[in-house]
mmCIF file of C-alpha atoms (C1' of nucleotides) in Angstrom:
data_model
loop_
_atom_site.group_PDB
_atom_site.id
_atom_site.type_symbol
_atom_site.label_atom_id
_atom_site.label_comp_id
_atom_site.label_asym_id
_atom_site.label_seq_id
_atom_site.Cartn_x
_atom_site.Cartn_y
_atom_site.Cartn_z
ATOM 1 C CA UNK A 1 0.495 -0.610 9.148
ATOM 2 C CA UNK A 2 -2.794 0.651 10.401
ATOM 3 C CA UNK A 3 -4.108 3.681 12.462
ATOM 4 C CA UNK A 4 -4.495 2.688 16.087
ATOM 5 C CA UNK A 5 -7.732 1.293 17.083
ATOM 6 C CA UNK A 6 -7.679 3.976 20.045
ATOM 7 C CA UNK A 7 -9.620 5.956 17.476
ATOM 8 C CA UNK A 8 -12.499 3.540 16.974
ATOM 9 C CA UNK A 9 -12.456 3.031 20.876
ATOM 10 C CA UNK A 10 -12.826 6.660 21.337
ATOM 11 C CA UNK A 11 -15.750 6.863 18.988
ATOM 12 C CA UNK A 12 -17.339 4.005 20.583
ATOM 13 C CA UNK A 13 -17.053 5.546 24.167
ATOM 14 C CA UNK A 14 -18.508 8.895 22.964
ATOM 15 C CA UNK A 15 -21.469 7.340 21.164
ATOM 16 C CA UNK A 16 -22.118 5.298 24.371
ATOM 17 C CA UNK A 17 -21.841 8.341 26.586
ATOM 18 C CA UNK A 18 -24.552 9.844 24.263
ATOM 19 C CA UNK A 19 -26.912 6.979 24.252
ATOM 20 C CA UNK A 20 -26.562 6.006 27.984
ATOM 21 C CA UNK A 21 -27.775 9.140 29.581
ATOM 22 C CA UNK A 22 -27.269 7.788 33.128
ATOM 23 C CA UNK A 23 -23.968 9.534 33.904
ATOM 24 C CA UNK A 24 -23.127 7.466 37.026
ATOM 25 C CA UNK A 25 -23.110 4.194 35.219
ATOM 26 C CA UNK A 26 -20.642 5.228 32.677
ATOM 27 C CA UNK A 27 -17.688 4.068 34.541
ATOM 28 C CA UNK A 28 -14.458 2.922 32.836
ATOM 29 C CA UNK A 29 -15.383 -0.635 33.843
ATOM 30 C CA UNK A 30 -18.824 -0.441 32.153
ATOM 31 C CA UNK A 31 -17.398 1.118 29.066
ATOM 32 C CA UNK A 32 -14.636 -1.463 29.015
ATOM 33 C CA UNK A 33 -17.355 -4.124 29.039
ATOM 34 C CA UNK A 34 -19.053 -2.659 25.959
ATOM 35 C CA UNK A 35 -15.822 -2.146 24.012
ATOM 36 C CA UNK A 36 -14.463 -5.352 25.246
ATOM 37 C CA UNK A 37 -11.211 -4.331 26.548
ATOM 38 C CA UNK A 38 -9.322 -3.393 29.870
ATOM 39 C CA UNK A 39 -10.652 -0.491 31.916
ATOM 40 C CA UNK A 40 -7.185 1.025 31.925
ATOM 41 C CA UNK A 41 -7.281 1.317 28.153
ATOM 42 C CA UNK A 42 -10.624 3.114 28.533
ATOM 43 C CA UNK A 43 -9.021 5.461 31.111
ATOM 44 C CA UNK A 44 -6.191 6.311 28.829
ATOM 45 C CA UNK A 45 -8.329 7.130 26.032
ATOM 46 C CA UNK A 46 -10.768 9.069 28.180
ATOM 47 C CA UNK A 47 -7.850 11.031 29.438
ATOM 48 C CA UNK A 48 -6.822 12.098 25.966
ATOM 49 C CA UNK A 49 -10.514 13.023 25.380
ATOM 50 C CA UNK A 50 -10.643 15.036 28.459
ATOM 51 C CA UNK A 51 -7.476 16.995 27.356
ATOM 52 C CA UNK A 52 -9.289 17.801 24.129
ATOM 53 C CA UNK A 53 -12.259 19.123 25.994
ATOM 54 C CA UNK A 54 -14.643 16.485 24.615
ATOM 55 C CA UNK A 55 -15.740 14.918 27.728
ATOM 56 C CA UNK A 56 -16.047 15.777 31.457
ATOM 57 C CA UNK A 57 -14.512 13.315 33.924
ATOM 58 C CA UNK A 58 -13.461 13.847 37.568
ATOM 59 C CA UNK A 59 -10.962 11.804 39.525
ATOM 60 C CA UNK A 60 -12.773 9.697 42.046
ATOM 61 C CA UNK A 61 -16.347 10.228 40.807
ATOM 62 C CA UNK A 62 -17.895 7.586 38.777
ATOM 63 C CA UNK A 63 -19.123 8.309 35.358
ATOM 64 C CA UNK A 64 -18.351 10.573 32.367
ATOM 65 C CA UNK A 65 -20.365 12.960 30.196
ATOM 66 C CA UNK A 66 -19.964 14.609 26.798
ATOM 67 C CA UNK A 67 -18.669 18.153 27.103
ATOM 68 C CA UNK A 68 -20.419 19.208 23.894
ATOM 69 C CA UNK A 69 -23.582 18.443 21.802
ATOM 70 C CA UNK A 70 -22.939 15.356 19.643
ATOM 71 C CA UNK A 71 -23.536 17.454 16.506
ATOM 72 C CA UNK A 72 -20.537 19.560 17.408
ATOM 73 C CA UNK A 73 -18.127 16.871 17.646
ATOM 74 C CA UNK A 74 -16.744 15.754 14.370
ATOM 75 C CA UNK A 75 -14.735 12.452 13.676
ATOM 76 C CA UNK A 76 -11.762 14.830 13.004
ATOM 77 C CA UNK A 77 -12.012 16.189 16.531
ATOM 78 C CA UNK A 78 -11.756 12.632 17.920
ATOM 79 C CA UNK A 79 -9.075 11.652 15.713
ATOM 80 C CA UNK A 80 -7.017 14.734 16.797
ATOM 81 C CA UNK A 81 -8.003 14.089 20.335
ATOM 82 C CA UNK A 82 -6.615 10.651 20.563
ATOM 83 C CA UNK A 83 -3.376 11.540 18.601
ATOM 84 C CA UNK A 84 -3.347 8.591 16.276
ATOM 85 C CA UNK A 85 -1.591 10.409 13.318
ATOM 86 C CA UNK A 86 0.835 13.188 13.803
ATOM 87 C CA UNK A 87 0.665 16.410 11.925
ATOM 88 C CA UNK A 88 2.010 15.769 8.363
ATOM 89 C CA UNK A 89 3.003 12.278 9.276
ATOM 90 C CA UNK A 90 0.566 9.890 7.807
ATOM 91 C CA UNK A 91 3.252 8.901 5.367
ATOM 92 C CA UNK A 92 6.812 8.470 6.413
ATOM 93 C CA UNK A 93 9.613 9.301 4.093
ATOM 94 C CA UNK A 94 13.092 7.763 3.957
ATOM 95 C CA UNK A 95 15.600 10.155 5.474
ATOM 96 C CA UNK A 96 18.630 11.501 4.251
ATOM 97 C CA UNK A 97 18.471 10.692 0.475
ATOM 98 C CA UNK A 98 21.814 11.517 -1.312
ATOM 99 C CA UNK A 99 22.200 15.168 -1.996
ATOM 100 C CA UNK A 100 24.713 14.573 -4.683
ATOM 101 C CA UNK A 101 21.795 13.048 -6.824
ATOM 102 C CA UNK A 102 19.137 15.273 -8.580
ATOM 103 C CA UNK A 103 16.402 13.100 -7.272
ATOM 104 C CA UNK A 104 17.971 12.781 -3.796
ATOM 105 C CA UNK A 105 18.218 16.399 -3.070
ATOM 106 C CA UNK A 106 14.829 17.424 -4.426
ATOM 107 C CA UNK A 107 12.389 14.592 -3.826
ATOM 108 C CA UNK A 108 11.524 15.393 -0.174
ATOM 109 C CA UNK A 109 10.098 18.522 -0.984
ATOM 110 C CA UNK A 110 7.948 16.917 -3.770
ATOM 111 C CA UNK A 111 6.885 14.094 -1.567
ATOM 112 C CA UNK A 112 5.933 16.352 1.185
ATOM 113 C CA UNK A 113 3.636 18.363 -0.942
ATOM 114 C CA UNK A 114 1.781 15.114 -2.210
ATOM 115 C CA UNK A 115 1.647 13.389 1.146
ATOM 116 C CA UNK A 116 0.307 16.311 2.869
ATOM 117 C CA UNK A 117 -2.489 16.747 0.220
ATOM 118 C CA UNK A 118 -3.379 13.143 0.632
ATOM 119 C CA UNK A 119 -3.564 13.358 4.340
ATOM 120 C CA UNK A 120 -5.619 16.438 4.272
ATOM 121 C CA UNK A 121 -8.038 14.701 2.005
ATOM 122 C CA UNK A 122 -8.461 11.959 4.432
ATOM 123 C CA UNK A 123 -8.876 14.316 7.336
ATOM 124 C CA UNK A 124 -11.322 16.364 5.598
ATOM 125 C CA UNK A 125 -13.497 13.238 5.046
ATOM 126 C CA UNK A 126 -13.465 12.853 8.800
ATOM 127 C CA UNK A 127 -14.163 16.442 9.272
ATOM 128 C CA UNK A 128 -17.593 16.269 7.542
ATOM 129 C CA UNK A 129 -19.134 13.680 9.647
ATOM 130 C CA UNK A 130 -20.380 14.243 13.304
ATOM 131 C CA UNK A 131 -20.899 11.972 16.074
ATOM 132 C CA UNK A 132 -24.626 12.864 15.659
ATOM 133 C CA UNK A 133 -24.595 10.945 12.446
ATOM 134 C CA UNK A 134 -22.826 7.972 13.745
ATOM 135 C CA UNK A 135 -25.223 7.575 16.692
ATOM 136 C CA UNK A 136 -28.196 7.838 14.443
ATOM 137 C CA UNK A 137 -26.540 5.157 12.144
ATOM 138 C CA UNK A 138 -26.285 2.989 15.242
ATOM 139 C CA UNK A 139 -29.732 3.576 16.245
ATOM 140 C CA UNK A 140 -31.175 2.882 12.886
ATOM 141 C CA UNK A 141 -29.316 -0.313 12.292
ATOM 142 C CA UNK A 142 -30.453 -1.508 15.664
ATOM 143 C CA UNK A 143 -34.080 -1.019 14.556
ATOM 144 C CA UNK A 144 -33.924 -3.110 11.523
ATOM 145 C CA UNK B 1 1.773 5.058 13.155
ATOM 146 C CA UNK B 2 3.022 6.050 9.882
ATOM 147 C CA UNK B 3 2.677 4.417 6.320
ATOM 148 C CA UNK B 4 5.892 2.632 5.668
ATOM 149 C CA UNK B 5 8.697 4.568 3.744
ATOM 150 C CA UNK B 6 8.646 1.808 1.171
ATOM 151 C CA UNK B 7 6.235 4.011 -0.539
ATOM 152 C CA UNK B 8 8.517 7.057 -0.631
ATOM 153 C CA UNK B 9 11.466 4.779 -1.643
ATOM 154 C CA UNK B 10 9.577 3.301 -4.454
ATOM 155 C CA UNK B 11 8.640 6.727 -5.783
ATOM 156 C CA UNK B 12 12.288 7.799 -5.554
ATOM 157 C CA UNK B 13 13.384 4.782 -7.495
ATOM 158 C CA UNK B 14 10.835 5.219 -10.291
ATOM 159 C CA UNK B 15 11.762 8.901 -10.611
ATOM 160 C CA UNK B 16 15.515 8.102 -10.765
ATOM 161 C CA UNK B 17 14.824 5.356 -13.475
ATOM 162 C CA UNK B 18 13.096 8.127 -15.458
ATOM 163 C CA UNK B 19 15.792 10.615 -15.041
ATOM 164 C CA UNK B 20 18.709 8.449 -15.447
ATOM 165 C CA UNK B 21 18.257 6.948 -19.058
ATOM 166 C CA UNK B 22 21.252 4.823 -19.036
ATOM 167 C CA UNK B 23 19.594 1.563 -18.004
ATOM 168 C CA UNK B 24 22.779 -0.450 -17.244
ATOM 169 C CA UNK B 25 23.717 1.929 -14.485
ATOM 170 C CA UNK B 26 20.538 1.540 -12.559
ATOM 171 C CA UNK B 27 21.650 -1.353 -10.348
ATOM 172 C CA UNK B 28 20.332 -1.911 -6.927
ATOM 173 C CA UNK B 29 23.628 -0.544 -5.505
ATOM 174 C CA UNK B 30 23.514 2.684 -7.420
ATOM 175 C CA UNK B 31 19.916 3.132 -6.512
ATOM 176 C CA UNK B 32 20.632 2.483 -2.773
ATOM 177 C CA UNK B 33 23.282 5.110 -3.011
ATOM 178 C CA UNK B 34 20.771 7.802 -4.093
ATOM 179 C CA UNK B 35 18.032 6.664 -1.630
ATOM 180 C CA UNK B 36 20.794 6.110 1.052
ATOM 181 C CA UNK B 37 19.755 2.516 2.184
ATOM 182 C CA UNK B 38 20.943 -0.948 1.629
ATOM 183 C CA UNK B 39 20.705 -2.527 -1.874
ATOM 184 C CA UNK B 40 18.679 -5.405 -0.446
ATOM 185 C CA UNK B 41 16.004 -2.912 0.579
ATOM 186 C CA UNK B 42 16.062 -1.727 -3.060
ATOM 187 C CA UNK B 43 15.676 -5.093 -4.414
ATOM 188 C CA UNK B 44 12.751 -5.933 -2.280
ATOM 189 C CA UNK B 45 10.850 -2.844 -3.247
ATOM 190 C CA UNK B 46 11.926 -3.457 -6.838
ATOM 191 C CA UNK B 47 10.460 -6.959 -6.557
ATOM 192 C CA UNK B 48 7.084 -5.499 -5.802
ATOM 193 C CA UNK B 49 7.249 -2.899 -8.463
ATOM 194 C CA UNK B 50 8.012 -5.562 -10.973
ATOM 195 C CA UNK B 51 5.060 -7.644 -9.601
ATOM 196 C CA UNK B 52 2.794 -4.685 -10.195
ATOM 197 C CA UNK B 53 4.104 -4.341 -13.748
ATOM 198 C CA UNK B 54 5.708 -1.047 -13.217
ATOM 199 C CA UNK B 55 9.323 -1.913 -13.952
ATOM 200 C CA UNK B 56 11.323 -4.377 -15.883
ATOM 201 C CA UNK B 57 14.150 -6.103 -14.114
ATOM 202 C CA UNK B 58 15.902 -9.317 -15.006
ATOM 203 C CA UNK B 59 17.903 -11.607 -12.564
ATOM 204 C CA UNK B 60 21.455 -11.378 -13.309
ATOM 205 C CA UNK B 61 21.490 -8.447 -15.605
ATOM 206 C CA UNK B 62 22.239 -5.172 -14.427
ATOM 207 C CA UNK B 63 19.778 -2.242 -14.349
ATOM 208 C CA UNK B 64 16.218 -1.616 -14.354
ATOM 209 C CA UNK B 65 13.757 0.379 -16.505
ATOM 210 C CA UNK B 66 10.264 1.605 -16.319
ATOM 211 C CA UNK B 67 7.663 -0.600 -17.854
ATOM 212 C CA UNK B 68 5.307 2.403 -18.714
ATOM 213 C CA UNK B 69 5.477 6.122 -19.459
ATOM 214 C CA UNK B 70 5.875 8.159 -16.527
ATOM 215 C CA UNK B 71 2.535 9.983 -17.269
ATOM 216 C CA UNK B 72 0.725 6.660 -16.974
ATOM 217 C CA UNK B 73 1.958 5.735 -13.567
ATOM 218 C CA UNK B 74 0.051 7.413 -10.716
ATOM 219 C CA UNK B 75 1.024 7.613 -7.003
ATOM 220 C CA UNK B 76 -1.754 5.308 -6.259
ATOM 221 C CA UNK B 77 -0.373 2.634 -8.540
ATOM 222 C CA UNK B 78 2.843 2.840 -6.705
ATOM 223 C CA UNK B 79 1.156 2.800 -3.370
ATOM 224 C CA UNK B 80 -0.698 -0.341 -4.240
ATOM 225 C CA UNK B 81 2.278 -1.929 -5.899
ATOM 226 C CA UNK B 82 4.342 -1.690 -2.644
ATOM 227 C CA UNK B 83 1.415 -2.743 -0.487
ATOM 228 C CA UNK B 84 1.649 -0.338 2.328
ATOM 229 C CA UNK B 85 -1.912 -0.234 3.332
ATOM 230 C CA UNK B 86 -4.139 -3.066 2.891
ATOM 231 C CA UNK B 87 -7.641 -2.861 1.384
ATOM 232 C CA UNK B 88 -9.918 -1.177 3.626
ATOM 233 C CA UNK B 89 -7.358 -1.329 6.492
ATOM 234 C CA UNK B 90 -6.067 2.188 6.959
ATOM 235 C CA UNK B 91 -7.868 2.427 10.176
ATOM 236 C CA UNK B 92 -8.041 -0.429 12.619
ATOM 237 C CA UNK B 93 -11.098 -1.050 14.728
ATOM 238 C CA UNK B 94 -11.279 -2.708 18.122
ATOM 239 C CA UNK B 95 -12.448 -6.237 17.623
ATOM 240 C CA UNK B 96 -15.401 -7.972 19.338
ATOM 241 C CA UNK B 97 -17.295 -5.156 20.884
ATOM 242 C CA UNK B 98 -19.989 -6.487 23.209
ATOM 243 C CA UNK B 99 -23.042 -7.601 21.150
ATOM 244 C CA UNK B 100 -25.351 -7.175 24.128
ATOM 245 C CA UNK B 101 -24.777 -3.374 24.062
ATOM 246 C CA UNK B 102 -26.542 -1.405 21.322
ATOM 247 C CA UNK B 103 -23.404 0.524 20.493
ATOM 248 C CA UNK B 104 -21.464 -2.677 20.747
ATOM 249 C CA UNK B 105 -23.367 -4.548 18.210
ATOM 250 C CA UNK B 106 -23.910 -1.718 15.653
ATOM 251 C CA UNK B 107 -20.801 0.450 15.575
ATOM 252 C CA UNK B 108 -18.546 -1.632 13.382
ATOM 253 C CA UNK B 109 -20.908 -1.314 10.541
ATOM 254 C CA UNK B 110 -20.910 2.453 10.941
ATOM 255 C CA UNK B 111 -17.065 2.720 11.563
ATOM 256 C CA UNK B 112 -16.411 0.658 8.462
ATOM 257 C CA UNK B 113 -18.464 3.073 6.398
ATOM 258 C CA UNK B 114 -16.753 6.187 7.592
ATOM 259 C CA UNK B 115 -13.224 4.814 7.682
ATOM 260 C CA UNK B 116 -13.622 3.424 4.240
ATOM 261 C CA UNK B 117 -14.765 6.803 2.839
ATOM 262 C CA UNK B 118 -11.782 8.586 4.524
ATOM 263 C CA UNK B 119 -9.391 5.910 3.105
ATOM 264 C CA UNK B 120 -10.794 6.402 -0.411
ATOM 265 C CA UNK B 121 -10.491 10.196 -0.104
ATOM 266 C CA UNK B 122 -6.793 9.786 0.621
ATOM 267 C CA UNK B 123 -6.369 7.274 -2.154
ATOM 268 C CA UNK B 124 -8.046 9.292 -4.593
ATOM 269 C CA UNK B 125 -5.752 12.158 -3.818
ATOM 270 C CA UNK B 126 -2.781 9.840 -4.793
ATOM 271 C CA UNK B 127 -4.727 8.788 -7.891
ATOM 272 C CA UNK B 128 -4.776 12.144 -9.437
ATOM 273 C CA UNK B 129 -1.068 12.686 -9.456
ATOM 274 C CA UNK B 130 1.330 10.936 -11.770
ATOM 275 C CA UNK B 131 4.992 10.340 -11.583
ATOM 276 C CA UNK B 132 5.424 12.688 -14.575
ATOM 277 C CA UNK B 133 4.247 15.568 -12.389
ATOM 278 C CA UNK B 134 6.677 14.667 -9.627
ATOM 279 C CA UNK B 135 9.674 14.470 -11.870
ATOM 280 C CA UNK B 136 8.722 17.694 -13.322
ATOM 281 C CA UNK B 137 8.675 19.050 -9.792
ATOM 282 C CA UNK B 138 12.093 17.648 -9.196
ATOM 283 C CA UNK B 139 13.608 19.007 -12.137
ATOM 284 C CA UNK B 140 12.092 22.453 -11.619
ATOM 285 C CA UNK B 141 13.217 22.623 -7.970
ATOM 286 C CA UNK B 142 16.666 21.900 -9.074
ATOM 287 C CA UNK B 143 16.869 24.545 -11.661
ATOM 288 C CA UNK B 144 16.123 27.351 -9.142
ATOM 289 C "C1'" DA C 1 34.616 -20.383 -16.401
ATOM 290 C "C1'" DT C 2 34.213 -15.988 -14.271
ATOM 291 C "C1'" DA C 3 32.481 -11.612 -12.600
ATOM 292 C "C1'" DG C 4 28.909 -9.166 -11.243
ATOM 293 C "C1'" DA C 5 24.168 -8.678 -10.976
ATOM 294 C "C1'" DT C 6 19.537 -10.001 -9.027
ATOM 295 C "C1'" DG C 7 16.283 -12.752 -5.949
ATOM 296 C "C1'" DT C 8 15.420 -14.326 -1.237
ATOM 297 C "C1'" DA C 9 15.845 -16.343 3.240
ATOM 298 C "C1'" DT C 10 17.127 -15.313 7.742
ATOM 299 C "C1'" DC C 11 18.495 -12.434 11.602
ATOM 300 C "C1'" DT C 12 18.665 -8.380 14.242
ATOM 301 C "C1'" DA C 13 17.521 -3.883 16.772
ATOM 302 C "C1'" DT C 14 13.998 -0.691 17.291
ATOM 303 C "C1'" DC C 15 9.480 0.830 17.970
ATOM 304 C "C1'" DA C 16 4.280 1.365 18.532
ATOM 305 C "C1'" DT C 17 0.404 -1.169 20.075
ATOM 306 C "C1'" DG C 18 -2.742 -3.204 23.356
ATOM 307 C "C1'" DG C 19 -3.223 -5.454 27.425
ATOM 308 C "C1'" DT C 20 -2.120 -6.078 32.394
ATOM 309 C "C1'" DT C 21 -0.876 -5.303 37.420
ATOM 310 C "C1'" DA C 22 -0.118 -2.266 40.935
ATOM 311 C "C1'" DC C 23 -0.917 1.689 43.246
ATOM 312 C "C1'" DA C 24 -1.468 6.689 44.479
ATOM 313 C "C1'" DG C 25 -5.141 9.850 45.065
ATOM 314 C "C1'" DG C 26 -9.871 11.867 44.848
ATOM 315 C "C1'" DT C 27 -14.866 11.709 46.335
ATOM 316 C "C1'" DA C 28 -19.096 10.604 48.338
ATOM 317 C "C1'" DA C 29 -21.733 8.202 51.714
ATOM 318 C "C1'" DT C 30 -22.053 6.246 56.066
ATOM 319 C "C1'" DA D 1 -13.048 9.782 59.662
ATOM 320 C "C1'" DT D 2 -13.524 5.606 57.803
ATOM 321 C "C1'" DT D 3 -14.904 3.035 53.955
ATOM 322 C "C1'" DA D 4 -15.867 1.737 49.345
ATOM 323 C "C1'" DC D 5 -15.232 2.918 45.064
ATOM 324 C "C1'" DC D 6 -13.812 5.382 41.278
ATOM 325 C "C1'" DT D 7 -10.108 7.962 38.279
ATOM 326 C "C1'" DG D 8 -5.099 8.719 36.941
ATOM 327 C "C1'" DT D 9 -0.794 6.871 35.822
ATOM 328 C "C1'" DA D 10 3.443 4.443 36.079
ATOM 329 C "C1'" DA D 11 5.613 0.338 34.814
ATOM 330 C "C1'" DC D 12 5.901 -3.939 32.586
ATOM 331 C "C1'" DC D 13 5.026 -7.562 28.895
ATOM 332 C "C1'" DA D 14 4.060 -9.906 24.520
ATOM 333 C "C1'" DT D 15 3.263 -9.117 19.854
ATOM 334 C "C1'" DG D 16 4.054 -7.629 15.334
ATOM 335 C "C1'" DA D 17 5.854 -4.364 11.656
ATOM 336 C "C1'" DT D 18 9.913 -2.000 10.042
ATOM 337 C "C1'" DA D 19 14.305 -1.184 8.006
ATOM 338 C "C1'" DG D 20 18.716 -2.755 7.919
ATOM 339 C "C1'" DA D 21 22.297 -6.323 7.286
ATOM 340 C "C1'" DT D 22 24.571 -10.863 6.005
ATOM 341 C "C1'" DA D 23 24.661 -14.705 3.500
ATOM 342 C "C1'" DC D 24 24.005 -17.303 -0.503
ATOM 343 C "C1'" DA D 25 21.561 -19.300 -4.665
ATOM 344 C "C1'" DT D 26 20.860 -18.249 -9.280
ATOM 345 C "C1'" DC D 27 21.101 -15.926 -13.523
ATOM 346 C "C1'" DT D 28 23.506 -13.788 -17.530
ATOM 347 C "C1'" DA D 29 26.952 -11.704 -20.560
ATOM 348 C "C1'" DT D 30 31.509 -11.718 -21.547
#
DNA sequence: ATAGATGTATCTATCATGGTTACAGGTAAT
DNA sequence: ATTACCTGTAACCATGATAGATACATCTAT
């Protein structure tokens, strides 16, 4: 299993919006060309980013733009926007363990605790990085 | 997406092996009854746990037992044993972004860095918990 | 030899993913 | 207002992972 590439696509899009300032050229087709996918895939992701208030897009008018400064968008914001992992659902548990067994009737509570902690640790790691850092990374790599 | 319940099943099995000391009764059928699944599912998981050196099982002979003390088995050990997430593959990235775009040709390197950090944070959270704690949790919950 | 267990191969239904086509509806420019 | 071009979305498809199930080979203790 793997977390959907919708997340990486979303990051890609947002970075590109930040770098390419000419709003009107940021069409779903242009973005699809950079990501190397279908324009509809881009529009679906864009729709989620719009719903989360990260971008401004208008039906019928070419181009999208960031709704916030780069430094105010964390990777966690993007991750939540594109809904790749549901709340407390990074790990799945077997359902309906046998309540007549001591392990069966108590393990879920314990698993939930540990799984939730692990998921939070991962999400916190995403929370401390902003898109500003990612863009800077990209610019620096390109200058080498 | 969600990480396979093979992981939670594996934890369940190991806890049960620790609690039910009568080795001979720990057959795949008995374990399946507690987990509430098919005995073959149990045997598949058991096969992976055996490969990782966490349990002793012998073909043809009923029952399994832990190969190590509970306190020496971390959740990370189990997670790796059942192979639910490949190395550096918790997050998937879109492949073949456009190398003619500055974002396209540099983002993967940056994503890999961030994704790998997030995955490590999650795995570290699993590493600091041993099965001994989970079993204790189970016993305590049951005594309330 | 037999009974009962593990080890696996194989098949199935189900579901998420990513890509695609098709089209409805919005907007701006002529 | 017509046109050209864009976004928004529904619908469909191929693919791959998952969890369950059947079937059977193989092993071991009695």
